[in-house]
CSV table of C-alpha atoms in Angstrom, one decimal:
chain,number,residue,atom,x,y,z
A,74,UNK,CA,28.7,-99.0,31.1
A,75,UNK,CA,27.3,-96.5,28.5
A,76,UNK,CA,25.6,-93.5,29.9
A,77,UNK,CA,23.7,-91.0,27.9
A,78,UNK,CA,22.2,-87.7,28.9
A,79,UNK,CA,19.3,-86.7,26.7
A,80,UNK,CA,18.3,-83.0,26.5
A,81,UNK,CA,17.5,-80.3,24.0
A,82,UNK,CA,20.1,-78.0,25.5
A,83,UNK,CA,18.5,-76.1,28.3
A,84,UNK,CA,20.3,-75.3,31.6
A,85,UNK,CA,18.7,-78.3,33.4
A,86,UNK,CA,20.1,-80.7,30.7
A,87,UNK,CA,23.6,-79.3,31.1
A,88,UNK,CA,23.4,-79.5,34.8
A,89,UNK,CA,22.4,-83.2,34.7
A,90,UNK,CA,25.3,-83.9,32.3
A,91,UNK,CA,27.8,-82.1,34.7
A,92,UNK,CA,26.4,-83.9,37.8
A,93,UNK,CA,26.5,-87.3,36.1
A,94,UNK,CA,30.2,-86.6,35.1
A,95,UNK,CA,31.0,-85.7,38.7
A,96,UNK,CA,29.2,-88.9,39.9
A,97,UNK,CA,31.3,-91.0,37.6
A,98,UNK,CA,34.5,-89.4,38.8
A,99,UNK,CA,33.5,-89.7,42.4
A,100,UNK,CA,32.6,-93.4,42.2
A,101,UNK,CA,35.4,-94.1,39.7
A,102,UNK,CA,32.8,-95.9,37.6
A,103,UNK,CA,34.1,-97.4,34.3
A,104,UNK,CA,31.6,-95.6,32.0
A,105,UNK,CA,31.5,-93.6,28.8
A,106,UNK,CA,29.2,-90.7,28.8
A,107,UNK,CA,27.4,-89.1,25.8
A,108,UNK,CA,25.3,-86.1,25.5
A,109,UNK,CA,22.3,-86.5,23.1
A,110,UNK,CA,20.7,-83.3,21.8
A,111,UNK,CA,19.0,-84.4,18.6
A,112,UNK,CA,15.3,-84.5,19.1
A,113,UNK,CA,14.7,-87.5,16.8
A,114,UNK,CA,17.3,-89.4,18.7
A,115,UNK,CA,15.7,-88.4,22.0
A,116,UNK,CA,12.3,-89.5,20.9
A,117,UNK,CA,13.5,-93.1,20.4
A,118,UNK,CA,13.5,-93.4,24.2
A,119,UNK,CA,9.8,-92.6,24.4
A,120,UNK,CA,10.2,-89.8,26.9
A,121,UNK,CA,8.2,-86.6,27.3
A,122,UNK,CA,10.2,-84.7,29.8
A,123,UNK,CA,13.9,-83.8,29.7
A,124,UNK,CA,16.6,-84.1,30.9
A,125,UNK,CA,16.8,-87.9,30.8
A,126,UNK,CA,19.5,-90.2,32.1
A,127,UNK,CA,20.0,-93.4,30.1
A,128,UNK,CA,22.2,-96.3,31.4
A,129,UNK,CA,23.0,-99.1,28.9
A,130,UNK,CA,19.9,-98.1,26.8
A,131,UNK,CA,17.6,-98.1,29.8
A,132,UNK,CA,15.8,-94.9,31.0
A,133,UNK,CA,16.9,-94.4,34.6
A,134,UNK,CA,15.4,-91.1,35.4
A,135,UNK,CA,13.6,-88.2,33.6
A,136,UNK,CA,12.6,-84.7,34.2
A,137,UNK,CA,14.9,-84.3,37.3
A,138,UNK,CA,18.3,-83.1,38.1
A,139,UNK,CA,19.6,-85.0,41.2
A,140,UNK,CA,22.8,-84.2,43.0
A,141,UNK,CA,26.0,-86.0,42.0
A,142,UNK,CA,25.7,-88.1,45.2
A,143,UNK,CA,22.2,-89.2,44.4
A,144,UNK,CA,23.2,-90.1,40.8
A,145,UNK,CA,26.1,-92.1,42.1
A,146,UNK,CA,23.7,-94.1,44.3
A,147,UNK,CA,21.4,-94.7,41.4
A,148,UNK,CA,24.4,-95.9,39.2
A,149,UNK,CA,25.6,-98.2,41.9
A,150,UNK,CA,22.1,-99.7,42.2
A,151,UNK,CA,22.1,-100.3,38.5
A,152,UNK,CA,25.4,-102.0,38.6
A,153,UNK,CA,24.3,-104.3,41.5
A,154,UNK,CA,21.1,-105.2,39.7
A,155,UNK,CA,23.1,-106.1,36.6
A,156,UNK,CA,25.5,-108.3,38.5
A,157,UNK,CA,22.5,-110.2,40.1
A,158,UNK,CA,20.8,-110.7,36.8
B,29,UNK,CA,-1.5,-61.4,55.9
B,30,UNK,CA,-1.5,-59.0,58.9
B,31,UNK,CA,1.3,-61.0,60.5
B,32,UNK,CA,3.8,-59.7,57.9
B,33,UNK,CA,2.8,-56.1,58.7
B,34,UNK,CA,3.5,-56.8,62.4
B,35,UNK,CA,6.8,-58.5,61.6
B,36,UNK,CA,7.8,-55.4,59.5
B,37,UNK,CA,6.6,-53.1,62.3
B,38,UNK,CA,8.7,-55.0,64.8
B,39,UNK,CA,11.9,-55.0,62.6
B,40,UNK,CA,11.6,-51.4,61.5
B,41,UNK,CA,10.6,-49.7,64.8
B,42,UNK,CA,11.9,-52.1,67.5
B,43,UNK,CA,15.0,-53.6,66.1
B,44,UNK,CA,16.2,-50.9,63.7
B,45,UNK,CA,14.7,-48.0,65.8
B,46,UNK,CA,13.7,-46.1,62.6
B,47,UNK,CA,11.7,-42.9,62.9
B,48,UNK,CA,8.1,-43.4,62.0
B,49,UNK,CA,6.6,-41.5,59.0
B,50,UNK,CA,9.8,-40.8,57.1
B,51,UNK,CA,10.2,-41.8,53.4
B,52,UNK,CA,13.2,-44.0,54.1
B,53,UNK,CA,11.4,-45.8,57.0
B,54,UNK,CA,8.4,-46.4,54.9
B,55,UNK,CA,10.5,-47.8,52.1
B,56,UNK,CA,12.3,-50.1,54.4
B,57,UNK,CA,9.1,-51.2,56.1
B,58,UNK,CA,7.5,-51.9,52.7
B,59,UNK,CA,10.6,-53.9,51.7
B,60,UNK,CA,10.6,-56.1,54.8
B,61,UNK,CA,6.9,-56.7,54.7
B,62,UNK,CA,6.7,-57.6,51.1
B,63,UNK,CA,9.9,-59.8,51.0
B,64,UNK,CA,8.9,-61.8,54.1
B,65,UNK,CA,5.3,-62.3,52.8
B,66,UNK,CA,6.3,-63.3,49.3
B,67,UNK,CA,9.0,-65.7,50.3
B,68,UNK,CA,6.6,-67.3,52.8
B,69,UNK,CA,4.0,-67.7,50.0
B,70,UNK,CA,6.5,-68.9,47.5
B,71,UNK,CA,7.7,-71.6,49.9
B,72,UNK,CA,4.2,-72.8,50.8
B,73,UNK,CA,2.5,-72.6,47.4
B,74,UNK,CA,5.3,-73.9,45.2
B,75,UNK,CA,5.7,-76.8,47.7
B,76,UNK,CA,2.0,-77.7,47.4
B,77,UNK,CA,2.0,-77.5,43.6
B,78,UNK,CA,5.2,-79.5,43.3
B,79,UNK,CA,3.8,-82.2,45.6
B,80,UNK,CA,0.5,-82.5,43.6
B,81,UNK,CA,2.7,-82.5,40.4
B,82,UNK,CA,4.6,-85.6,41.5
B,83,UNK,CA,1.4,-87.6,41.0
B,84,UNK,CA,0.7,-86.1,37.6
B,85,UNK,CA,3.4,-86.9,35.2
B,86,UNK,CA,3.2,-86.0,31.5
B,87,UNK,CA,2.6,-89.7,30.7
B,88,UNK,CA,-0.4,-89.7,33.0
B,89,UNK,CA,-1.7,-86.4,31.5
B,90,UNK,CA,-1.5,-87.9,28.0
B,91,UNK,CA,-3.2,-91.1,29.0
B,92,UNK,CA,-6.1,-89.1,30.6
B,93,UNK,CA,-6.4,-86.9,27.5
B,94,UNK,CA,-6.6,-89.9,25.2
B,95,UNK,CA,-8.9,-92.0,27.3
B,96,UNK,CA,-11.3,-89.4,28.7
B,97,UNK,CA,-11.1,-86.9,25.8
B,98,UNK,CA,-13.7,-88.3,23.4
B,99,UNK,CA,-15.7,-85.1,23.6
B,100,UNK,CA,-13.6,-82.3,22.1
B,101,UNK,CA,-14.7,-79.5,24.4
B,102,UNK,CA,-14.2,-81.7,27.4
B,103,UNK,CA,-10.7,-82.6,26.2
B,104,UNK,CA,-9.9,-78.9,25.8
B,105,UNK,CA,-11.2,-78.2,29.3
B,106,UNK,CA,-9.1,-81.1,30.7
B,107,UNK,CA,-6.0,-80.0,29.0
B,108,UNK,CA,-6.6,-76.5,30.3
B,109,UNK,CA,-7.1,-77.5,33.9
B,110,UNK,CA,-4.2,-79.9,33.9
B,111,UNK,CA,-2.0,-77.1,32.5
B,112,UNK,CA,-2.4,-75.1,35.7
B,113,UNK,CA,-0.4,-77.6,37.8
B,114,UNK,CA,1.8,-79.6,35.5
B,115,UNK,CA,5.4,-79.0,35.0
B,116,UNK,CA,6.6,-76.9,32.2
B,117,UNK,CA,10.2,-76.5,31.6
B,118,UNK,CA,10.5,-74.9,28.1
B,119,UNK,CA,13.0,-77.5,27.1
B,120,UNK,CA,10.4,-80.2,27.5
B,121,UNK,CA,8.0,-78.5,25.1
B,122,UNK,CA,9.3,-80.5,22.1
B,123,UNK,CA,9.3,-84.0,23.5
B,124,UNK,CA,6.0,-83.3,25.1
B,125,UNK,CA,4.5,-82.1,21.8
B,126,UNK,CA,5.7,-85.2,20.0
B,127,UNK,CA,4.5,-87.5,22.8
B,128,UNK,CA,1.0,-86.0,22.6
B,129,UNK,CA,0.7,-86.1,18.9
B,130,UNK,CA,2.1,-89.6,18.7
B,131,UNK,CA,-0.6,-90.9,21.1
B,132,UNK,CA,-3.4,-89.3,19.0
B,133,UNK,CA,-4.1,-86.2,21.2
B,134,UNK,CA,-5.7,-83.7,18.7
B,135,UNK,CA,-3.5,-80.8,17.7
B,136,UNK,CA,-5.9,-78.2,19.2
B,137,UNK,CA,-6.0,-80.0,22.6
B,138,UNK,CA,-2.2,-80.2,22.5
B,139,UNK,CA,-2.0,-76.5,22.0
B,140,UNK,CA,-4.5,-75.7,24.8
B,141,UNK,CA,-2.1,-77.6,27.1
B,142,UNK,CA,1.0,-75.9,25.6
B,143,UNK,CA,-0.6,-72.5,26.1
B,144,UNK,CA,-2.1,-73.2,29.6
B,145,UNK,CA,1.0,-74.7,31.2
B,146,UNK,CA,3.2,-71.6,30.9
B,147,UNK,CA,0.5,-69.0,30.9
B,148,UNK,CA,-0.6,-69.7,34.4
B,149,UNK,CA,2.7,-69.5,36.1
B,150,UNK,CA,2.8,-70.5,39.8
B,151,UNK,CA,5.4,-67.9,40.7
B,152,UNK,CA,3.3,-65.1,39.1
B,153,UNK,CA,0.3,-66.5,40.9
B,154,UNK,CA,2.0,-66.3,44.3
B,155,UNK,CA,3.2,-62.8,43.7
B,156,UNK,CA,-0.2,-61.6,42.5
B,157,UNK,CA,-1.9,-63.2,45.5
B,158,UNK,CA,0.6,-61.8,47.9
B,159,UNK,CA,0.5,-58.3,46.6
B,160,UNK,CA,-3.1,-57.9,45.6
B,161,UNK,CA,-5.2,-60.7,47.1
B,162,UNK,CA,-7.2,-63.5,45.7
B,163,UNK,CA,-9.5,-61.5,43.3
B,164,UNK,CA,-6.7,-60.4,41.1
B,165,UNK,CA,-5.0,-63.7,41.3
B,166,UNK,CA,-8.3,-65.3,40.3
B,167,UNK,CA,-8.7,-63.0,37.3
B,168,UNK,CA,-5.2,-63.9,36.3
B,169,UNK,CA,-5.9,-67.7,36.4
B,170,UNK,CA,-9.2,-67.3,34.7
B,171,UNK,CA,-8.0,-65.2,31.8
B,172,UNK,CA,-5.0,-67.6,31.2
B,173,UNK,CA,-7.4,-70.5,31.1
B,174,UNK,CA,-9.8,-68.8,28.7
B,175,UNK,CA,-7.0,-67.8,26.4
B,176,UNK,CA,-5.6,-71.4,26.4
B,177,UNK,CA,-9.1,-73.0,25.9
B,178,UNK,CA,-10.1,-70.8,22.9
B,179,UNK,CA,-6.6,-70.6,21.5
B,180,UNK,CA,-6.5,-74.4,21.3
B,181,UNK,CA,-10.0,-74.6,19.8
B,182,UNK,CA,-9.1,-72.1,17.1
B,183,UNK,CA,-5.9,-73.9,16.2
B,184,UNK,CA,-7.8,-77.2,16.1
B,185,UNK,CA,-10.5,-75.7,13.9
B,186,UNK,CA,-8.0,-74.3,11.4
B,187,UNK,CA,-6.8,-77.9,10.5
B,188,UNK,CA,-3.1,-77.0,10.6
B,189,UNK,CA,-1.7,-80.5,10.8
B,190,UNK,CA,0.2,-79.8,7.5
B,191,UNK,CA,2.5,-77.4,9.4
B,192,UNK,CA,3.9,-80.1,11.6
B,193,UNK,CA,7.3,-81.5,10.6
B,194,UNK,CA,6.8,-84.8,8.8
B,195,UNK,CA,9.0,-86.9,11.1
B,196,UNK,CA,6.6,-86.3,14.0
B,197,UNK,CA,4.0,-88.5,12.3
B,198,UNK,CA,6.5,-91.1,11.3
B,199,UNK,CA,6.5,-92.5,14.8
B,200,UNK,CA,2.7,-92.4,15.1
B,201,UNK,CA,1.6,-95.9,15.8
B,202,UNK,CA,-0.9,-97.7,17.9
B,203,UNK,CA,2.1,-99.0,20.0
B,204,UNK,CA,2.2,-95.9,22.2
B,205,UNK,CA,1.9,-97.3,25.7
B,206,UNK,CA,-0.9,-95.6,27.5
B,207,UNK,CA,-0.8,-97.7,30.6
B,208,UNK,CA,1.2,-95.7,33.0
B,209,UNK,CA,2.9,-97.7,35.7
B,210,UNK,CA,2.7,-96.1,39.1
B,211,UNK,CA,6.0,-94.7,40.1
B,212,UNK,CA,7.0,-96.3,43.3
B,213,UNK,CA,8.0,-93.4,45.5
B,214,UNK,CA,7.3,-93.3,49.2
B,215,UNK,CA,5.5,-90.4,50.8
B,216,UNK,CA,8.7,-89.3,52.5
B,217,UNK,CA,10.6,-89.3,49.3
B,218,UNK,CA,7.9,-87.3,47.5
B,219,UNK,CA,7.9,-84.7,50.3
B,220,UNK,CA,11.7,-84.6,50.2
B,221,UNK,CA,11.9,-84.2,46.4
B,222,UNK,CA,9.2,-81.5,46.4
B,223,UNK,CA,10.9,-79.6,49.1
B,224,UNK,CA,14.3,-79.8,47.3
B,225,UNK,CA,12.7,-78.6,44.1
B,226,UNK,CA,11.0,-75.7,46.0
B,227,UNK,CA,14.2,-74.6,47.6
B,228,UNK,CA,16.1,-74.8,44.3
B,229,UNK,CA,13.5,-72.8,42.5
B,230,UNK,CA,13.4,-70.1,45.2
B,231,UNK,CA,17.3,-70.0,45.1
B,232,UNK,CA,17.1,-69.4,41.4
B,233,UNK,CA,14.4,-66.7,41.3
B,234,UNK,CA,15.0,-65.3,44.8
B,235,UNK,CA,17.5,-62.7,43.7
B,236,UNK,CA,15.1,-61.4,41.1
B,237,UNK,CA,12.3,-61.2,43.5
B,238,UNK,CA,14.5,-59.2,46.0
B,239,UNK,CA,15.7,-56.9,43.2
B,240,UNK,CA,12.1,-56.4,42.1
B,241,UNK,CA,10.8,-55.6,45.6
B,242,UNK,CA,13.9,-53.4,46.2
B,243,UNK,CA,13.1,-51.4,43.1
B,244,UNK,CA,9.4,-51.2,44.1
B,245,UNK,CA,10.4,-50.0,47.6
B,246,UNK,CA,12.7,-47.4,46.0
B,247,UNK,CA,9.8,-46.1,44.0
B,248,UNK,CA,7.5,-46.3,47.1
B,249,UNK,CA,6.7,-42.8,48.2
B,250,UNK,CA,9.2,-41.1,45.9
B,251,UNK,CA,8.0,-41.6,42.4
B,252,UNK,CA,5.5,-38.9,41.5
B,253,UNK,CA,2.0,-40.4,41.4
B,254,UNK,CA,0.3,-39.5,38.2
B,255,UNK,CA,3.4,-39.4,36.1
B,256,UNK,CA,3.2,-43.1,35.2
B,257,UNK,CA,-0.6,-42.9,35.1
B,258,UNK,CA,-0.2,-40.2,32.4
B,259,UNK,CA,2.1,-42.4,30.2
B,260,UNK,CA,0.4,-45.8,30.8
B,261,UNK,CA,-2.9,-44.7,32.2
B,262,UNK,CA,-6.4,-45.0,31.0
B,263,UNK,CA,-6.0,-42.1,28.6
B,264,UNK,CA,-3.4,-43.7,26.5
B,265,UNK,CA,-5.2,-46.2,24.1
B,266,UNK,CA,-1.9,-47.8,23.1
B,267,UNK,CA,-0.7,-48.6,26.6
B,268,UNK,CA,-1.8,-52.2,26.6
B,269,UNK,CA,-0.3,-52.8,23.2
B,270,UNK,CA,3.0,-51.3,24.2
B,271,UNK,CA,3.1,-53.2,27.5
B,272,UNK,CA,2.6,-56.5,25.7
B,273,UNK,CA,5.3,-55.8,23.1
B,274,UNK,CA,7.7,-54.8,25.8
B,275,UNK,CA,6.8,-57.8,28.0
B,276,UNK,CA,7.4,-60.5,25.4
B,277,UNK,CA,11.2,-60.4,25.3
B,278,UNK,CA,11.5,-60.1,29.1
B,279,UNK,CA,10.7,-63.8,29.7
B,280,UNK,CA,13.5,-64.9,32.0
B,281,UNK,CA,13.0,-62.2,34.5
B,282,UNK,CA,9.3,-62.8,35.2
B,283,UNK,CA,9.8,-63.2,38.9
B,284,UNK,CA,11.5,-59.8,39.3
B,285,UNK,CA,9.1,-57.9,37.1
B,286,UNK,CA,6.0,-58.6,39.1
B,287,UNK,CA,6.8,-56.6,42.3
B,288,UNK,CA,7.6,-53.7,39.9
B,289,UNK,CA,4.3,-54.2,38.2
B,290,UNK,CA,2.6,-54.1,41.6
B,291,UNK,CA,4.1,-50.7,42.2
B,292,UNK,CA,3.0,-49.5,38.8
B,293,UNK,CA,-0.6,-50.4,39.7
B,294,UNK,CA,-0.2,-48.5,43.0
B,295,UNK,CA,1.0,-45.5,41.0
B,296,UNK,CA,-2.1,-45.5,38.8
B,297,UNK,CA,-1.4,-47.9,35.9
B,298,UNK,CA,-4.8,-49.7,35.2
B,299,UNK,CA,-5.0,-53.3,36.2
B,300,UNK,CA,-5.6,-54.6,32.7
B,301,UNK,CA,-2.5,-52.9,31.3
B,302,UNK,CA,-0.4,-54.3,34.2
B,303,UNK,CA,-2.0,-57.8,33.9
B,304,UNK,CA,-1.3,-57.9,30.1
B,305,UNK,CA,2.3,-56.9,30.7
B,306,UNK,CA,2.8,-59.6,33.2
B,307,UNK,CA,1.1,-62.3,31.1
B,308,UNK,CA,3.2,-61.4,28.1
B,309,UNK,CA,6.3,-61.8,30.3
B,310,UNK,CA,5.4,-65.2,31.5
B,311,UNK,CA,3.3,-66.7,28.7
B,312,UNK,CA,5.1,-66.0,25.5
B,313,UNK,CA,8.5,-67.5,25.9
B,314,UNK,CA,11.0,-66.9,23.1
B,315,UNK,CA,13.3,-69.9,24.0
B,316,UNK,CA,10.3,-72.2,24.0
B,317,UNK,CA,9.2,-70.9,20.6
B,318,UNK,CA,12.7,-71.4,19.1
B,319,UNK,CA,12.7,-75.0,20.4
B,320,UNK,CA,9.2,-75.6,19.0
B,321,UNK,CA,10.5,-74.7,15.5
B,322,UNK,CA,12.0,-78.2,15.5
B,323,UNK,CA,8.6,-79.8,15.3
B,324,UNK,CA,6.3,-77.1,13.8
B,325,UNK,CA,6.7,-75.0,10.7
B,326,UNK,CA,6.9,-71.2,10.8
B,327,UNK,CA,3.3,-70.5,9.8
B,328,UNK,CA,1.9,-72.5,12.7
B,329,UNK,CA,4.4,-70.8,15.1
B,330,UNK,CA,3.2,-67.5,13.8
B,331,UNK,CA,-0.4,-68.4,14.3
B,332,UNK,CA,0.3,-69.7,17.8
B,333,UNK,CA,2.2,-66.6,18.8
B,334,UNK,CA,-0.4,-64.4,17.1
B,335,UNK,CA,-3.3,-66.0,18.9
B,336,UNK,CA,-1.6,-65.8,22.3
B,337,UNK,CA,-0.4,-62.2,21.8
B,338,UNK,CA,-3.8,-61.0,20.6
B,339,UNK,CA,-5.6,-62.7,23.4
B,340,UNK,CA,-3.4,-61.1,26.0
B,341,UNK,CA,-3.9,-57.7,24.4
B,342,UNK,CA,-7.7,-58.3,24.4
B,343,UNK,CA,-7.6,-59.4,28.0
B,344,UNK,CA,-5.7,-56.2,28.9
B,345,UNK,CA,-8.3,-53.9,27.2
B,346,UNK,CA,-11.2,-56.0,28.6
B,347,UNK,CA,-10.0,-55.6,32.2
B,348,UNK,CA,-9.2,-51.9,31.7
B,349,UNK,CA,-12.8,-51.6,30.6
B,350,UNK,CA,-14.3,-53.7,33.4
B,351,UNK,CA,-12.1,-52.4,36.2
B,352,UNK,CA,-11.2,-48.8,35.3
């Protein structure tokens, strides 16, 4: 699983990155996490609010900073959906 | 708001058994009354605004502006009104700007929104309403809206598209999807999310509000009336100018500045000067400006900052003239 956190570098974006890292550790999810700060790169995802969480090139959430527990739930749901499909 | 006076009466005289009429008692009474009132208002008003916001995403705002904004003045008015309640984290300024321009929202309308969103700041609104009542809070909203409306119109009329970084237009296509899919969130989740956001925001700014009210309480009754009125009062023609220049770099501490500003007014600083100071603290954000540099070239940044600063100074003098 490839996870990207998009954000121009404000405190919210850093917090989402940290919380996502914690979620990955908590759930022992096999994932690589990247932080994307380049505006041109961010715009490819057609988003207008940051921070954004992208899982395998799909925008999962934007403009919010959920707790590590909530991110973990979202990640598990994504994995379940993928296995079904 | 009488209930907060009763609450402060109860705590100061019945629980703490303070002697009535002393300076220290007055300061403590003032601190309890203002803190309880402001935290109550912050909780209620930020929650309501956040809840309304959850229905009005930037994607929806963009779609409304493109579809309903055929008439330019109407589009400016729409952008202005929507700016009161929509989210504005300074780090979203750049993606938002590109998203608007991509979809064909005119530059002037985009700027009206960019000015309106941070200028009318809900925390400042709560504090003004709590400390001075609805008239002053209303003046604050109205002047912010007027600045954003005309600021955007001027920028639109100057035809400044050449000062936007080229790559912004590279993506412009008719492909921008304006159909906004309704986010499927239940009422319960919406309420829960709005509540969490409100609590987090209050946690973040709470300490500044308390410090601010604490400083104001300290000044309450002790600071010599007339001293400040002499420096920043109606007789100093440069007061508004200085207030705005001092206010601009103070961006991050907006929440804590306002209780102090309220005390300044009590001590005789004219309302226009105080209002201009507060607006410059909340409206002109240096971090946001630095981020905007990624999409707009320095001349447009200078014009943007210039228009906003001049408008705030003008508002300050206008209100000093109207409400001396």
